[in-house]
Short mmCIF file of C-alpha atoms and ligand atoms in Angstrom, two decimals:
data_model
loop_
_atom_site.label_atom_id
_atom_site.label_comp_id
_atom_site.label_asym_id
_atom_site.label_seq_id
_atom_site.Cartn_x
_atom_site.Cartn_y
_atom_site.Cartn_z
CA MET B 99 145.61 151.20 24.01
CA TYR B 100 144.63 148.68 26.70
CA SER B 101 142.34 149.25 29.66
CA CYS B 102 142.37 147.62 33.07
CA HIS B 103 140.07 144.61 33.48
CA LEU B 104 139.08 145.91 36.92
CA CYS B 105 138.94 149.70 36.91
CA GLY B 106 139.02 150.57 33.20
CA ASP B 107 142.04 152.88 33.52
CA PRO B 108 144.74 152.76 30.81
CA VAL B 109 147.21 149.91 31.16
CA GLU B 110 150.79 150.31 30.01
CA PRO B 111 152.40 147.23 28.32
CA VAL B 112 155.56 146.19 30.19
CA LEU B 113 156.19 142.51 29.26
CA ASP B 114 155.86 140.98 25.80
CA PHE B 115 156.62 137.27 25.20
CA GLY B 116 155.14 137.15 21.68
CA ARG B 117 152.39 134.82 20.46
CA GLN B 118 151.91 131.89 22.82
CA PRO B 119 149.73 128.77 22.94
CA LEU B 120 147.83 127.91 26.13
CA ALA B 121 150.56 126.73 28.51
CA ASN B 122 148.76 123.62 29.78
CA SER B 123 147.32 122.46 26.44
CA TYR B 124 149.55 119.46 25.79
CA LEU B 125 148.90 117.85 22.42
CA LEU B 126 148.49 114.31 21.19
CA PRO B 127 150.94 113.51 18.35
CA GLY B 128 149.51 114.93 15.11
CA GLU B 129 147.20 117.37 16.93
CA ALA B 130 147.48 121.11 16.16
CA ASP B 131 147.60 123.96 18.67
CA LYS B 132 144.15 125.49 18.71
CA VAL B 133 144.28 128.61 20.86
CA TRP B 134 146.97 131.30 20.73
CA TYR B 135 147.09 134.61 22.55
CA ASN B 136 149.32 137.71 22.68
CA ALA B 137 151.48 137.25 25.76
CA VAL B 138 151.57 140.94 26.74
CA TRP B 139 151.23 142.04 30.37
CA GLY B 140 150.48 145.66 31.24
CA TRP B 141 150.64 147.67 34.43
CA CYS B 142 147.62 149.38 35.97
CA ASP B 143 148.76 152.18 38.24
CA ALA B 144 145.37 152.64 39.88
CA CYS B 145 145.10 148.95 40.89
CA GLN B 146 148.87 148.41 41.34
CA MET B 147 148.50 145.19 39.41
CA LEU B 148 150.17 143.58 36.44
CA GLN B 149 147.70 142.03 34.01
CA LEU B 150 147.55 140.01 30.82
CA VAL B 151 145.85 142.26 28.29
CA ASP B 152 144.58 139.62 25.82
CA VAL B 153 143.04 136.99 28.08
CA PRO B 154 142.03 133.62 26.59
CA ASP B 155 138.54 132.48 27.58
CA VAL B 156 138.78 130.91 31.05
CA SER B 157 136.67 127.91 29.99
CA LEU B 158 139.31 127.09 27.33
CA VAL B 159 142.08 127.27 29.94
CA PHE B 160 140.42 125.40 32.83
CA ASN B 161 138.36 122.67 31.26
CA ALA B 162 137.75 118.99 31.96
CA ASP B 163 141.13 118.11 30.36
CA TYR B 164 143.23 120.43 32.54
CA PRO B 165 146.31 118.27 33.28
CA TYR B 166 148.15 119.87 36.22
CA ILE B 167 148.11 117.78 39.39
CA THR B 168 149.71 119.13 42.56
CA ASP B 169 150.31 115.61 43.93
CA GLN B 170 153.34 115.23 41.62
CA SER B 171 155.52 117.26 43.97
CA LYS B 172 156.38 116.17 47.53
CA PHE B 173 157.20 119.77 48.30
CA MET B 174 153.72 120.98 47.36
CA MET B 175 152.05 118.09 49.21
CA ASN B 176 154.00 118.96 52.35
CA HIS B 177 153.17 122.59 51.92
CA PHE B 178 149.43 121.91 51.75
CA ARG B 179 149.56 119.58 54.77
CA LYS B 180 151.32 122.32 56.76
CA THR B 181 148.77 124.87 55.50
CA ALA B 182 145.94 122.70 56.86
CA GLU B 183 147.69 122.44 60.23
CA CYS B 184 148.29 126.16 60.38
CA LEU B 185 144.68 127.06 59.45
CA GLU B 186 143.26 124.54 61.92
CA GLU B 187 145.33 126.02 64.69
CA ARG B 188 144.61 129.65 63.78
CA TYR B 189 140.84 129.28 63.25
CA ASN B 190 139.80 126.24 65.29
CA LEU B 191 138.05 124.59 62.35
CA GLU B 192 136.66 121.61 64.23
CA GLY B 193 133.03 121.08 63.22
CA GLN B 194 133.19 124.03 60.77
CA LYS B 195 132.71 124.08 56.99
CA VAL B 196 135.44 124.90 54.45
CA LEU B 197 135.00 125.40 50.72
CA GLU B 198 138.10 125.11 48.53
CA ILE B 199 137.81 126.70 45.10
CA GLY B 200 140.03 125.19 42.39
CA ALA B 201 140.92 122.41 44.82
CA ASN B 202 142.99 120.41 42.31
CA SER B 203 143.61 117.05 44.03
CA GLY B 204 142.50 118.27 47.48
CA GLY B 205 146.02 118.36 48.95
CA MET B 206 145.04 120.94 51.59
CA ILE B 207 141.47 120.04 52.58
CA GLU B 208 142.15 116.30 52.84
CA HIS B 209 144.09 117.13 56.03
CA LEU B 210 141.21 119.01 57.69
CA ARG B 211 139.93 115.86 59.30
CA ARG B 212 137.45 117.28 61.78
CA THR B 213 136.01 119.79 59.33
CA LYS B 214 133.34 119.37 56.67
CA VAL B 215 135.09 120.11 53.38
CA ILE B 216 133.69 120.66 49.90
CA ALA B 217 135.71 121.32 46.72
CA VAL B 218 134.98 123.18 43.51
CA GLU B 219 136.99 121.67 40.67
CA PRO B 220 136.27 121.34 36.93
CA ALA B 221 139.23 119.12 35.85
CA LYS B 222 138.47 115.40 35.42
CA ALA B 223 141.97 114.19 36.42
CA SER B 224 141.71 116.10 39.71
CA GLN B 225 138.12 114.97 40.30
CA GLU B 226 139.18 111.31 40.08
CA ILE B 227 141.66 111.93 42.89
CA LEU B 228 139.08 113.88 44.94
CA SER B 229 136.68 110.94 44.58
CA ARG B 230 139.36 108.51 45.77
CA LYS B 231 139.89 110.75 48.80
CA ASN B 232 136.12 110.90 49.43
CA ILE B 233 136.06 114.68 49.07
CA PRO B 234 132.72 115.90 47.66
CA PHE B 235 133.10 118.40 44.80
CA TRP B 236 131.16 120.70 42.52
CA ASP B 237 132.16 119.97 38.91
CA THR B 238 132.40 123.58 37.72
CA LEU B 239 134.35 126.81 37.57
CA PHE B 240 133.44 129.13 40.44
CA THR B 241 131.34 132.21 39.66
CA GLU B 242 128.88 134.38 41.55
CA GLY B 243 126.00 132.42 39.95
CA ILE B 244 127.48 129.05 40.99
CA ALA B 245 128.06 130.46 44.48
CA ARG B 246 124.33 131.07 44.81
CA THR B 247 123.63 127.44 43.91
CA ILE B 248 126.29 126.20 46.34
CA ARG B 249 124.80 128.33 49.10
CA LYS B 250 121.33 126.93 48.45
CA GLU B 251 122.61 123.32 48.61
CA ASP B 252 125.42 123.51 51.16
CA GLY B 253 124.71 126.68 53.15
CA LEU B 254 127.39 129.08 54.37
CA PHE B 255 131.07 128.33 55.03
CA GLN B 256 133.27 129.55 57.86
CA MET B 257 136.26 129.49 55.51
CA VAL B 258 136.70 129.82 51.76
CA TYR B 259 140.18 128.82 50.65
CA CYS B 260 142.03 128.77 47.36
CA ALA B 261 145.64 128.49 46.22
CA ASN B 262 146.97 129.88 42.95
CA THR B 263 143.49 130.44 41.60
CA LEU B 264 142.74 134.17 41.82
CA ARG B 265 145.55 135.18 39.50
CA SER B 266 143.94 133.13 36.71
CA LEU B 267 140.51 134.74 36.76
CA VAL B 268 140.03 137.90 34.78
CA ASN B 269 136.71 138.77 36.46
CA LEU B 270 137.93 139.12 40.03
CA ASP B 271 134.93 141.21 41.03
CA ASN B 272 132.57 138.38 40.12
CA PHE B 273 134.79 135.94 42.04
CA PHE B 274 134.84 138.11 45.18
CA ARG B 275 131.06 138.56 45.03
CA GLY B 276 130.80 134.76 44.81
CA VAL B 277 133.04 134.32 47.84
CA LEU B 278 130.93 136.79 49.85
CA GLU B 279 127.81 134.89 48.78
CA VAL B 280 128.98 131.65 50.44
CA LEU B 281 131.04 133.09 53.30
CA ASP B 282 129.54 133.18 56.80
CA ASP B 283 129.30 136.74 58.23
CA LYS B 284 132.24 136.10 60.55
CA GLY B 285 133.99 133.81 58.04
CA VAL B 286 137.47 134.17 56.60
CA PHE B 287 138.64 134.06 53.01
CA VAL B 288 142.17 132.66 52.81
CA PHE B 289 144.14 132.44 49.59
CA GLU B 290 147.70 132.22 48.46
CA GLU B 291 149.17 133.72 45.34
CA PRO B 292 152.67 134.33 43.97
CA TYR B 293 153.95 137.71 45.12
CA LEU B 294 154.86 139.89 42.15
CA PRO B 295 157.84 141.72 43.74
CA GLU B 296 159.42 138.33 44.56
CA ILE B 297 158.90 136.99 41.03
CA LEU B 298 160.51 140.14 39.67
CA ARG B 299 163.40 139.95 42.12
CA LYS B 300 164.12 136.35 41.06
CA ASN B 301 163.71 137.01 37.32
CA GLU B 302 161.05 134.32 37.08
CA PHE B 303 159.63 135.82 33.90
CA ASP B 304 158.23 132.43 32.84
CA GLN B 305 155.66 132.64 35.64
CA PHE B 306 153.82 134.77 33.10
CA TYR B 307 151.77 132.43 30.95
CA SER B 308 148.15 132.02 29.89
CA GLU B 309 146.87 131.04 33.34
CA ASN B 310 148.51 133.88 35.18
CA VAL B 311 146.37 136.82 34.23
CA TYR B 312 147.38 138.92 37.24
CA GLY B 313 150.57 139.70 39.11
CA PHE B 314 149.59 140.82 42.61
CA THR B 315 151.10 143.22 45.09
CA ILE B 316 149.84 143.43 48.68
CA THR B 317 148.64 146.95 47.89
CA ALA B 318 146.56 145.53 45.02
CA ILE B 319 144.95 142.86 47.19
CA GLY B 320 144.27 145.46 49.91
CA ARG B 321 142.47 147.69 47.38
CA LEU B 322 140.48 144.79 45.99
CA ALA B 323 139.49 143.76 49.51
CA ILE B 324 138.28 147.28 50.37
CA HIS B 325 136.34 147.46 47.11
CA HIS B 326 134.41 144.39 48.30
CA GLY B 327 133.94 145.56 51.89
CA MET B 328 136.70 143.31 53.22
CA LYS B 329 140.02 143.80 55.00
CA ILE B 330 143.28 141.91 55.10
CA ILE B 331 143.73 140.63 58.64
CA GLN B 332 146.93 138.69 58.18
CA ILE B 333 149.57 137.94 55.59
CA ASP B 334 151.93 134.95 55.71
CA GLU B 335 155.09 134.88 53.64
CA LEU B 336 155.70 131.64 51.73
CA PRO B 337 159.17 132.24 50.25
CA ASP B 338 159.52 128.82 48.60
CA ASN B 339 156.16 128.58 46.83
CA HIS B 340 155.96 129.37 43.14
CA GLY B 341 158.91 131.71 43.36
CA GLY B 342 157.68 133.36 46.56
CA SER B 343 154.03 133.63 47.53
CA ILE B 344 151.86 135.36 50.12
CA ARG B 345 148.95 133.80 51.96
CA TYR B 346 146.29 136.46 52.55
CA HIS B 347 143.57 136.23 55.21
CA LEU B 348 140.55 138.47 54.60
CA THR B 349 137.33 139.01 56.47
CA ARG B 350 134.40 141.38 56.19
CA ALA B 351 135.52 144.85 57.21
CA GLU B 352 132.75 145.20 59.78
CA ASN B 353 134.33 142.37 61.79
CA LEU B 354 137.49 144.41 62.24
CA PRO B 355 136.79 148.13 62.41
CA ASP B 356 140.31 148.86 63.67
CA ALA B 357 142.40 146.63 61.38
CA ARG B 358 145.27 148.56 59.85
CA GLN B 359 145.82 148.46 56.11
CA PHE B 360 148.98 146.66 55.04
CA SER B 361 151.13 148.88 52.88
CA PHE B 362 154.75 148.60 51.86
CA SER B 363 156.58 151.57 50.41
CA TYR B 364 158.94 149.35 48.38
CA GLU B 365 155.96 148.27 46.31
CA ASN B 366 156.10 151.73 44.70
CA ARG B 367 159.00 150.44 42.62
CA VAL B 368 157.17 147.44 41.13
CA ARG B 369 156.30 149.09 37.81
CA GLN B 370 159.96 149.96 37.29
CA GLN B 371 161.07 146.45 38.36
CA CYS B 372 158.83 144.94 35.67
CA GLY B 373 160.88 146.79 33.04
CA GLU B 374 164.13 145.66 34.68
CA MET B 375 163.01 142.03 34.78
CA TYR B 376 162.05 142.17 31.12
CA GLU B 377 165.59 143.32 30.25
CA HIS B 378 166.94 140.31 32.19
CA ALA B 379 164.48 138.00 30.46
CA LEU B 380 165.70 139.12 27.03
CA LYS B 381 169.25 138.21 28.07
CA ILE B 382 168.12 134.84 29.54
CA LYS B 383 166.36 134.01 26.28
CA ASP B 384 169.59 134.55 24.29
CA ASP B 385 171.88 132.90 26.85
CA PHE B 386 169.61 129.85 27.11
CA ARG B 387 169.56 129.35 23.35
CA GLN B 388 173.36 129.68 23.20
CA ALA B 389 173.78 127.20 26.05
CA LEU B 390 171.61 124.65 24.22
CA ILE B 391 173.47 125.16 20.95
CA LYS B 392 176.76 124.49 22.78
CA CYS B 393 175.46 121.09 23.98
CA LEU B 394 176.83 119.22 20.99
CA MET B 395 175.65 115.87 22.31
CA GLY B 396 172.06 117.16 22.54
CA THR B 397 169.93 117.92 25.56
CA VAL B 398 166.80 116.61 27.22
CA GLY B 399 164.53 118.35 29.69
CA TYR B 400 163.08 117.34 33.07
CA GLY B 401 159.63 118.51 34.22
CA ALA B 402 157.20 119.68 31.53
CA THR B 403 156.07 122.68 33.53
CA ALA B 404 153.38 125.02 32.31
CA LYS B 405 155.76 127.92 32.77
CA SER B 406 158.32 126.37 30.38
CA ALA B 407 155.92 127.22 27.53
CA THR B 408 156.78 130.90 27.92
CA LEU B 409 160.51 130.51 27.31
CA LEU B 410 160.31 127.66 24.77
CA ASN B 411 157.80 129.47 22.55
CA TRP B 412 159.34 132.92 22.96
CA ALA B 413 162.82 131.60 22.10
CA GLY B 414 161.51 129.23 19.40
CA ILE B 415 163.09 126.14 21.00
CA GLY B 416 161.72 122.81 19.79
CA SER B 417 162.79 119.17 19.64
CA SER B 418 165.90 119.91 17.54
CA LEU B 419 167.46 121.49 20.66
CA ILE B 420 165.64 119.57 23.43
CA SER B 421 164.74 116.13 22.12
CA ARG B 422 162.29 115.19 24.91
CA ILE B 423 161.14 116.19 28.38
CA TYR B 424 160.70 113.67 31.19
CA ASP B 425 157.71 114.09 33.50
CA SER B 426 155.84 111.95 36.01
CA THR B 427 152.35 113.39 35.38
CA PRO B 428 150.10 110.71 33.79
CA THR B 429 148.08 113.37 31.93
CA LYS B 430 151.21 114.76 30.24
CA ILE B 431 153.11 111.55 29.35
CA GLY B 432 152.90 110.64 25.64
CA LYS B 433 151.86 114.17 24.67
CA LEU B 434 153.75 117.10 23.08
CA THR B 435 154.53 120.48 24.61
CA PRO B 436 152.21 123.26 23.38
CA GLY B 437 153.54 125.27 20.44
CA THR B 438 156.99 123.69 20.42
CA HIS B 439 155.91 120.02 20.16
CA ILE B 440 158.65 118.44 22.27
CA PRO B 441 157.67 114.87 23.23
CA ILE B 442 156.93 114.24 26.94
CA VAL B 443 158.26 110.91 28.19
CA ASP B 444 157.56 109.06 31.46
CA SER B 445 160.17 110.10 34.03
CA ALA B 446 160.45 106.43 35.06
CA GLU B 447 162.59 106.09 31.89
CA PHE B 448 164.91 108.94 32.82
CA GLN B 449 167.41 106.68 34.53
CA ASN B 450 168.07 104.95 31.17
CA ASP B 451 168.77 108.26 29.44
CA SER B 452 172.50 108.84 29.03
CA SER B 453 172.30 112.61 28.39
CA ARG B 454 174.94 114.44 30.36
CA THR B 455 173.16 117.81 30.32
CA VAL B 456 169.54 118.13 31.41
CA VAL B 457 167.40 121.28 31.46
CA LEU B 458 165.53 121.51 34.76
CA PHE B 459 162.30 123.35 33.99
CA PRO B 460 160.85 123.21 37.55
CA TYR B 461 163.92 125.06 38.85
CA ASN B 462 161.82 125.95 41.91
CA LEU B 463 161.83 122.23 42.86
CA LYS B 464 165.56 121.69 42.37
CA GLN B 465 166.17 120.69 46.01
CA GLU B 466 163.65 117.89 45.55
CA ILE B 467 164.67 116.69 42.07
CA ILE B 468 168.45 117.11 41.63
CA PRO B 469 169.75 115.12 44.65
CA ARG B 470 167.25 112.34 44.00
CA GLU B 471 168.16 112.00 40.30
CA ASN B 472 171.91 112.54 40.79
CA ALA B 473 171.93 109.64 43.25
CA ILE B 474 170.91 107.43 40.30
CA ARG B 475 173.08 109.09 37.62
CA GLU B 476 175.27 112.20 37.90
CA ARG B 477 174.08 114.98 35.53
CA LYS B 478 174.88 118.55 34.63
CA TRP B 479 171.65 120.50 35.23
CA LEU B 480 170.93 123.59 33.15
CA LEU B 481 168.67 126.15 34.87
CA TYR B 482 167.58 129.53 33.54
CA ALA B 483 166.42 131.56 36.56
CA PRO B 484 167.49 133.92 38.06
CA GLU B 485 169.98 133.62 35.17
CA VAL B 486 171.23 130.82 32.91
CA HIS B 487 173.53 128.60 34.97
CA TYR B 488 174.55 125.02 35.68
CA ASP B 489 173.91 123.21 38.97
P1 LIG G 141 155.22 122.98 38.47
O1 LIG G 141 156.55 123.65 38.63
O2 LIG G 141 154.24 123.78 37.68
O3 LIG G 141 154.69 122.47 39.78
O4 LIG G 141 155.42 121.69 37.54
C1 LIG G 141 156.29 120.68 37.91
C2 LIG G 141 156.28 119.64 36.79
O5 LIG G 141 157.38 118.75 37.03
C3 LIG G 141 155.03 118.80 36.76
O6 LIG G 141 154.67 118.53 35.41
C4 LIG G 141 155.44 117.50 37.46
C5 LIG G 141 156.91 117.42 37.11
N1 LIG G 141 157.71 116.70 38.10
C6 LIG G 141 158.28 115.48 37.74
O7 LIG G 141 158.10 115.02 36.60
N2 LIG G 141 159.03 114.81 38.67
C7 LIG G 141 159.24 115.30 39.94
O8 LIG G 141 159.89 114.67 40.74
C8 LIG G 141 158.64 116.56 40.29
C9 LIG G 141 158.84 117.13 41.65
C10 LIG G 141 157.90 117.23 39.34
#
């Protein structure tokens, strides 16, 4: 029996993708996978949240070697530029202070030109980019204890921002206490996270991997906010981000005595939808394997996404079915995919690859990748969400 990381209530297992390695732990040739976990997510009815029950230690997941860099996608760079514009307009950030937690390469805060920005970021590859952009950073994971140190050194912030960070942190209470520690009394905490009902609707089961401890509903975030004396003041829908995300704006409840609570009756079905999505995922796993077996001339992949680890490891697909995966990320090139050990090759070499069929792992970025690559060489692209199909 599992219990909820937040409230301690029983958690019912609803998704099981078997034993998995850490999704972003790419290996050097000859290196062995070190950390494995049980990829089982359970549902907590009290918190209305999906959660990974066997959570790998966060310092193993987000360490100095963490390889993911948001700058690899034009779509994400545009998104963060637009986010900066929208936040500047909404909150008049001129002369204010903004702290971004898990800033990655600073794609959002670099655009807040008249604002003092500080990042918190433990990954070396991201820090190098932050340094090039002249963005000061704290080289650490964010916790309540670190927040106290930041407050002592840098004072209070009018905005704390993070994107795709909360879902990775098992101890959300500690994180929220840290945010309140550094947030000005009238300040706003803005964060974006994939929206669980959207992921379920699109069958994006592979969004569940080691870094994605939680699947959030708006109800869940509302309850978490109340627990920490905060309220949601605004939600923005971001339908194209990570399968469909929500940007939440929170402030201390005392600033908004009359703010209504956001609640959506359709979220009552989320538990049931988890079961339905799992049924679809089982079919996708079989269909995907069959599709690869039918590619008699062999297949290659494009985009060594973290989320691809879920399907590849669950379905037991290695280099005999997908000989290599092309990717533009310097920290991934020359390495092997975790668990399945498929070589990752520089995407600059993709144009010389004569494979007719290519698996597109970042299916969410297909508008960006397929037209660009097809203009160089026409391919048949194999995608696996919302079901296995060719594009
Ligand atoms: P993501 O879906 O987690 O953002 O990962 C996308 C991966 O795809 C990342 O490793 C970078 C890679 N990628 C390329 O190799 N070429 C591209 O043009 C794009 C957009 C992404």
